[in-house]
Amino acid sequence: MVRFRILNSEILYNEEFIEIKEMIPNSEAYMRIYGNKIANFDLDTPHYWVTGKNLILPSKEINLADVKSFLYSAIGNVIREDKNPSVSISRDGLIYDFSVENHEVKVVEKMLNGLHVLSTVLQKPLMNSPINLPLPAWASSFKLLSAVISLDEGPKDVLKKHFQQITKITTENGYIEKSGLRLTRFYYEWDKKILCYTQLMGYICFEEKSGNIRELRPSDKEVEKIINDILSGYGKCVVEKGAILL
């Protein structure tokens, strides 16, 4: 298992699936991908909450700076085919259920005009909703940012191609936090626990072993070994004066 934080998103690689989360103010998106389908997803906004399962991947590439657009494409493919969704009422709002074969999309209208906003985002009238409303800020994509990955690539490829954009790497052995190519903090946990911070003049670390804690001032080579123990199986880095290179 390895997890990367890139821009506003996190991507987790498991042996069987990939999980992607996007977290921006007023909007959260999540999906789990098995093979060539979105097994399940969740898209929560102030105006509507969309969930579903078994959606066809709209593309084998996804921009981690704009995960919502990827989901909207998959959602739109189902909604365009089901012309007559079932409608029900819940304590959270009106519910619209769209389904085509085993592909399912459920929209909960959290605000009175929620479906109108979704119609504008998808550029498709839903239940006679207009599609000319101004979009709230959270609905717009970040055109100036890009971190496009291929879903056919493994974590080693993503780590290599987007190393500078990745701000946090988490494995079963700990985590590494960085800004660009600058180490900021890292944590190792296996036979012992080590928490380290990068300072202007070096590193300060705290090691816990057998219940005892001691302060350390490791060298670049010692830090490099810890970093590579955390990354074991995914890559190998060189560390020098607080900088980290893959």
Short mmCIF file of C-alpha atoms in Angstrom, two decimals:
data_model
loop_
_atom_site.label_atom_id
_atom_site.label_comp_id
_atom_site.label_asym_id
_atom_site.label_seq_id
_atom_site.Cartn_x
_atom_site.Cartn_y
_atom_site.Cartn_z
CA MET A 1 0.00 0.00 0.00
CA VAL A 2 1.21 3.47 -0.87
CA ARG A 3 -0.57 6.82 -0.83
CA PHE A 4 0.48 10.04 -2.56
CA ARG A 5 -0.82 13.55 -1.88
CA ILE A 6 -0.70 15.63 -5.05
CA LEU A 7 -2.19 19.15 -5.10
CA ASN A 8 -5.67 18.85 -3.50
CA SER A 9 -5.94 15.11 -4.06
CA GLU A 10 -4.77 11.84 -2.59
CA ILE A 11 -4.34 8.62 -4.52
CA LEU A 12 -3.96 5.25 -2.80
CA TYR A 13 -2.63 2.15 -4.55
CA ASN A 14 -3.72 -1.19 -3.18
CA GLU A 15 -3.01 -4.59 -4.72
CA GLU A 16 -6.63 -4.85 -5.92
CA PHE A 17 -7.88 -1.29 -6.38
CA ILE A 18 -7.07 2.42 -6.58
CA GLU A 19 -8.73 5.04 -4.36
CA ILE A 20 -8.76 8.73 -5.24
CA LYS A 21 -9.93 11.60 -3.04
CA GLU A 22 -10.16 15.30 -3.86
CA MET A 23 -10.67 17.81 -1.06
CA ILE A 24 -11.31 21.47 -1.82
CA PRO A 25 -13.44 23.98 0.12
CA ASN A 26 -17.16 23.09 -0.19
CA SER A 27 -16.51 20.03 -2.31
CA GLU A 28 -15.25 16.50 -1.66
CA ALA A 29 -14.93 13.72 -4.22
CA TYR A 30 -14.05 10.06 -3.69
CA MET A 31 -13.91 7.03 -5.94
CA ARG A 32 -12.67 3.45 -5.80
CA ILE A 33 -11.51 1.99 -9.09
CA TYR A 34 -11.41 -1.74 -9.83
CA GLY A 35 -10.03 -2.63 -13.24
CA ASN A 36 -11.94 -0.67 -15.88
CA LYS A 37 -14.79 0.61 -13.73
CA ILE A 38 -15.55 2.97 -10.87
CA ALA A 39 -16.78 0.46 -8.29
CA ASN A 40 -18.31 3.19 -6.12
CA PHE A 41 -18.04 6.96 -5.70
CA ASP A 42 -19.19 9.85 -3.55
CA LEU A 43 -19.37 13.52 -4.58
CA ASP A 44 -20.54 15.92 -1.88
CA THR A 45 -21.18 19.64 -2.46
CA PRO A 46 -23.31 22.29 -0.73
CA HIS A 47 -26.03 21.92 -3.41
CA TYR A 48 -26.14 18.18 -4.07
CA TRP A 49 -24.75 14.84 -3.00
CA VAL A 50 -24.11 12.28 -5.72
CA THR A 51 -23.30 8.62 -5.10
CA GLY A 52 -23.28 5.57 -7.30
CA LYS A 53 -21.57 2.38 -8.38
CA ASN A 54 -20.39 0.37 -11.36
CA LEU A 55 -19.66 3.30 -13.67
CA ILE A 56 -17.57 2.92 -16.80
CA LEU A 57 -14.29 4.83 -16.73
CA PRO A 58 -14.65 7.88 -19.02
CA SER A 59 -10.91 7.81 -19.66
CA LYS A 60 -7.73 5.99 -18.64
CA GLU A 61 -6.22 9.35 -17.67
CA ILE A 62 -7.25 11.55 -14.77
CA ASN A 63 -6.10 15.01 -13.75
CA LEU A 64 -5.63 15.02 -9.98
CA ALA A 65 -6.10 18.79 -10.08
CA ASP A 66 -9.67 18.25 -11.30
CA VAL A 67 -11.04 14.92 -10.07
CA LYS A 68 -14.63 16.21 -10.14
CA SER A 69 -14.58 16.63 -13.93
CA PHE A 70 -13.57 12.99 -14.30
CA LEU A 71 -16.49 11.95 -12.10
CA TYR A 72 -18.91 14.28 -13.88
CA SER A 73 -18.05 12.62 -17.19
CA ALA A 74 -18.82 9.18 -15.76
CA ILE A 75 -22.01 10.43 -14.07
CA GLY A 76 -23.17 12.19 -17.24
CA ASN A 77 -22.87 9.00 -19.27
CA VAL A 78 -25.46 7.29 -17.06
CA ILE A 79 -27.76 10.30 -16.67
CA ARG A 80 -27.90 10.88 -20.44
CA GLU A 81 -29.24 7.35 -21.02
CA ASP A 82 -31.85 7.22 -18.23
CA LYS A 83 -34.53 9.70 -19.30
CA ASN A 84 -36.95 8.86 -16.49
CA PRO A 85 -35.24 8.52 -13.10
CA SER A 86 -37.26 7.48 -10.08
CA VAL A 87 -37.88 10.24 -7.54
CA SER A 88 -38.33 9.90 -3.79
CA ILE A 89 -38.15 12.05 -0.66
CA SER A 90 -35.67 11.80 2.17
CA ARG A 91 -34.86 13.93 5.21
CA ASP A 92 -31.88 15.33 3.27
CA GLY A 93 -33.87 16.34 0.19
CA LEU A 94 -35.37 14.97 -3.01
CA ILE A 95 -33.61 11.87 -4.36
CA TYR A 96 -33.23 11.14 -8.07
CA ASP A 97 -32.21 7.58 -8.96
CA PHE A 98 -30.69 7.04 -12.40
CA SER A 99 -29.76 3.55 -13.61
CA VAL A 100 -28.74 1.91 -16.85
CA GLU A 101 -28.25 -1.86 -16.57
CA ASN A 102 -26.02 -2.21 -13.47
CA HIS A 103 -24.69 1.38 -13.62
CA GLU A 104 -26.27 3.47 -10.86
CA VAL A 105 -26.25 7.17 -9.95
CA LYS A 106 -28.18 8.69 -7.06
CA VAL A 107 -28.54 12.46 -6.69
CA VAL A 108 -29.72 13.98 -3.40
CA GLU A 109 -30.82 17.60 -3.87
CA LYS A 110 -29.52 19.24 -0.69
CA MET A 111 -30.74 22.71 -1.67
CA LEU A 112 -33.80 23.74 -3.66
CA ASN A 113 -31.81 24.59 -6.77
CA GLY A 114 -29.31 21.75 -6.40
CA LEU A 115 -30.44 19.89 -9.51
CA HIS A 116 -30.27 23.13 -11.52
CA VAL A 117 -26.61 23.57 -10.53
CA LEU A 118 -25.83 19.96 -11.46
CA SER A 119 -27.57 20.50 -14.80
CA THR A 120 -25.30 23.46 -15.48
CA VAL A 121 -22.19 21.48 -14.51
CA LEU A 122 -23.14 18.55 -16.76
CA GLN A 123 -24.48 20.81 -19.52
CA LYS A 124 -27.58 18.61 -19.65
CA PRO A 125 -31.15 19.46 -18.59
CA LEU A 126 -32.26 17.24 -15.72
CA MET A 127 -35.98 17.00 -14.96
CA ASN A 128 -36.61 20.21 -16.93
CA SER A 129 -33.86 22.08 -15.08
CA PRO A 130 -32.27 25.04 -16.87
CA ILE A 131 -28.55 24.89 -17.69
CA ASN A 132 -27.74 28.57 -17.72
CA LEU A 133 -27.19 29.26 -14.02
CA PRO A 134 -23.89 30.81 -12.86
CA LEU A 135 -21.66 28.15 -11.35
CA PRO A 136 -20.43 28.50 -7.75
CA ALA A 137 -16.64 28.73 -7.35
CA TRP A 138 -16.23 25.15 -6.10
CA ALA A 139 -17.80 23.77 -9.29
CA SER A 140 -15.19 25.30 -11.59
CA SER A 141 -12.05 23.37 -12.49
CA PHE A 142 -8.53 24.63 -11.75
CA LYS A 143 -7.35 25.36 -15.28
CA LEU A 144 -3.89 26.53 -14.19
CA LEU A 145 -3.02 23.32 -12.37
CA SER A 146 -2.34 19.90 -13.83
CA ALA A 147 -1.23 16.50 -12.57
CA VAL A 148 -2.42 14.03 -15.18
CA ILE A 149 -1.78 10.37 -14.40
CA SER A 150 -2.59 7.21 -16.31
CA LEU A 151 -4.67 4.64 -14.46
CA ASP A 152 -2.66 1.96 -16.27
CA GLU A 153 0.51 3.11 -14.53
CA GLY A 154 1.65 1.73 -11.21
CA PRO A 155 2.73 3.70 -8.13
CA LYS A 156 6.42 3.53 -9.09
CA ASP A 157 5.69 5.30 -12.39
CA VAL A 158 3.54 7.96 -10.71
CA LEU A 159 6.17 8.54 -8.04
CA LYS A 160 8.86 8.98 -10.68
CA LYS A 161 6.84 11.27 -12.99
CA HIS A 162 5.24 13.47 -10.33
CA PHE A 163 7.86 13.38 -7.58
CA GLN A 164 8.21 17.15 -7.38
CA GLN A 165 4.41 17.68 -7.20
CA ILE A 166 3.91 15.06 -4.51
CA THR A 167 3.76 16.66 -1.06
CA LYS A 168 3.26 13.53 1.05
CA ILE A 169 4.12 9.86 0.58
CA THR A 170 2.63 7.33 2.98
CA THR A 171 3.60 3.65 3.12
CA GLU A 172 3.23 0.87 5.64
CA ASN A 173 6.60 1.94 7.07
CA GLY A 174 5.75 5.61 7.69
CA TYR A 175 5.44 8.84 5.74
CA ILE A 176 7.49 11.58 4.08
CA GLU A 177 6.33 15.19 3.83
CA LYS A 178 8.04 17.60 1.47
CA SER A 179 7.65 20.82 -0.46
CA GLY A 180 8.96 20.44 -3.99
CA LEU A 181 12.32 18.76 -3.47
CA ARG A 182 12.70 20.00 0.11
CA LEU A 183 12.15 17.56 2.98
CA THR A 184 10.03 19.00 5.77
CA ARG A 185 9.10 16.06 8.01
CA PHE A 186 9.22 12.28 7.97
CA TYR A 187 8.19 9.42 10.22
CA TYR A 188 9.41 5.84 10.31
CA GLU A 189 7.81 2.98 12.23
CA TRP A 190 8.98 -0.60 12.16
CA ASP A 191 11.43 -1.98 14.70
CA LYS A 192 11.46 1.49 16.26
CA LYS A 193 9.75 4.87 15.84
CA ILE A 194 11.58 7.90 14.45
CA LEU A 195 10.04 11.35 13.91
CA CYS A 196 12.23 13.92 12.14
CA TYR A 197 12.05 17.58 11.12
CA THR A 198 14.28 19.40 8.66
CA GLN A 199 15.89 22.59 9.92
CA LEU A 200 18.13 25.17 8.28
CA MET A 201 21.26 23.62 9.77
CA GLY A 202 20.30 19.95 9.54
CA TYR A 203 17.79 17.56 11.07
CA ILE A 204 16.32 17.01 14.49
CA CYS A 205 14.87 13.60 15.21
CA PHE A 206 13.23 11.80 18.11
CA GLU A 207 13.64 8.06 18.39
CA GLU A 208 11.53 5.77 20.54
CA LYS A 209 12.76 2.25 21.19
CA SER A 210 11.78 -0.09 24.00
CA GLY A 211 9.86 2.74 25.67
CA ASN A 212 12.81 5.12 25.75
CA ILE A 213 12.98 8.38 23.75
CA ARG A 214 16.17 10.12 22.71
CA GLU A 215 16.99 13.12 20.52
CA LEU A 216 19.16 12.60 17.44
CA ARG A 217 21.01 14.85 14.99
CA PRO A 218 21.44 12.49 12.02
CA SER A 219 23.65 13.04 8.98
CA ASP A 220 22.41 13.15 5.39
CA LYS A 221 23.39 9.51 4.91
CA GLU A 222 21.52 8.42 8.04
CA VAL A 223 18.43 10.35 6.93
CA GLU A 224 18.76 8.89 3.44
CA LYS A 225 18.66 5.36 4.89
CA ILE A 226 15.50 6.14 6.90
CA ILE A 227 13.83 7.68 3.83
CA ASN A 228 14.64 4.64 1.70
CA ASP A 229 13.36 2.31 4.41
CA ILE A 230 10.05 4.21 4.28
CA LEU A 231 10.00 4.01 0.47
CA SER A 232 11.10 0.37 0.33
CA GLY A 233 9.70 -1.27 -2.80
CA TYR A 234 8.61 1.97 -4.47
CA GLY A 235 11.79 3.95 -5.14
CA LYS A 236 15.19 5.00 -3.89
CA CYS A 237 16.16 8.56 -2.99
CA VAL A 238 19.30 10.58 -2.45
CA VAL A 239 19.26 13.13 0.40
CA GLU A 240 21.60 16.08 0.68
CA LYS A 241 21.29 19.17 2.89
CA GLY A 242 17.53 18.78 3.28
CA ALA A 243 16.92 18.19 -0.43
CA ILE A 244 15.50 14.88 -1.65
CA LEU A 245 15.99 13.49 -5.16
CA LEU A 246 14.53 10.30 -6.62
#
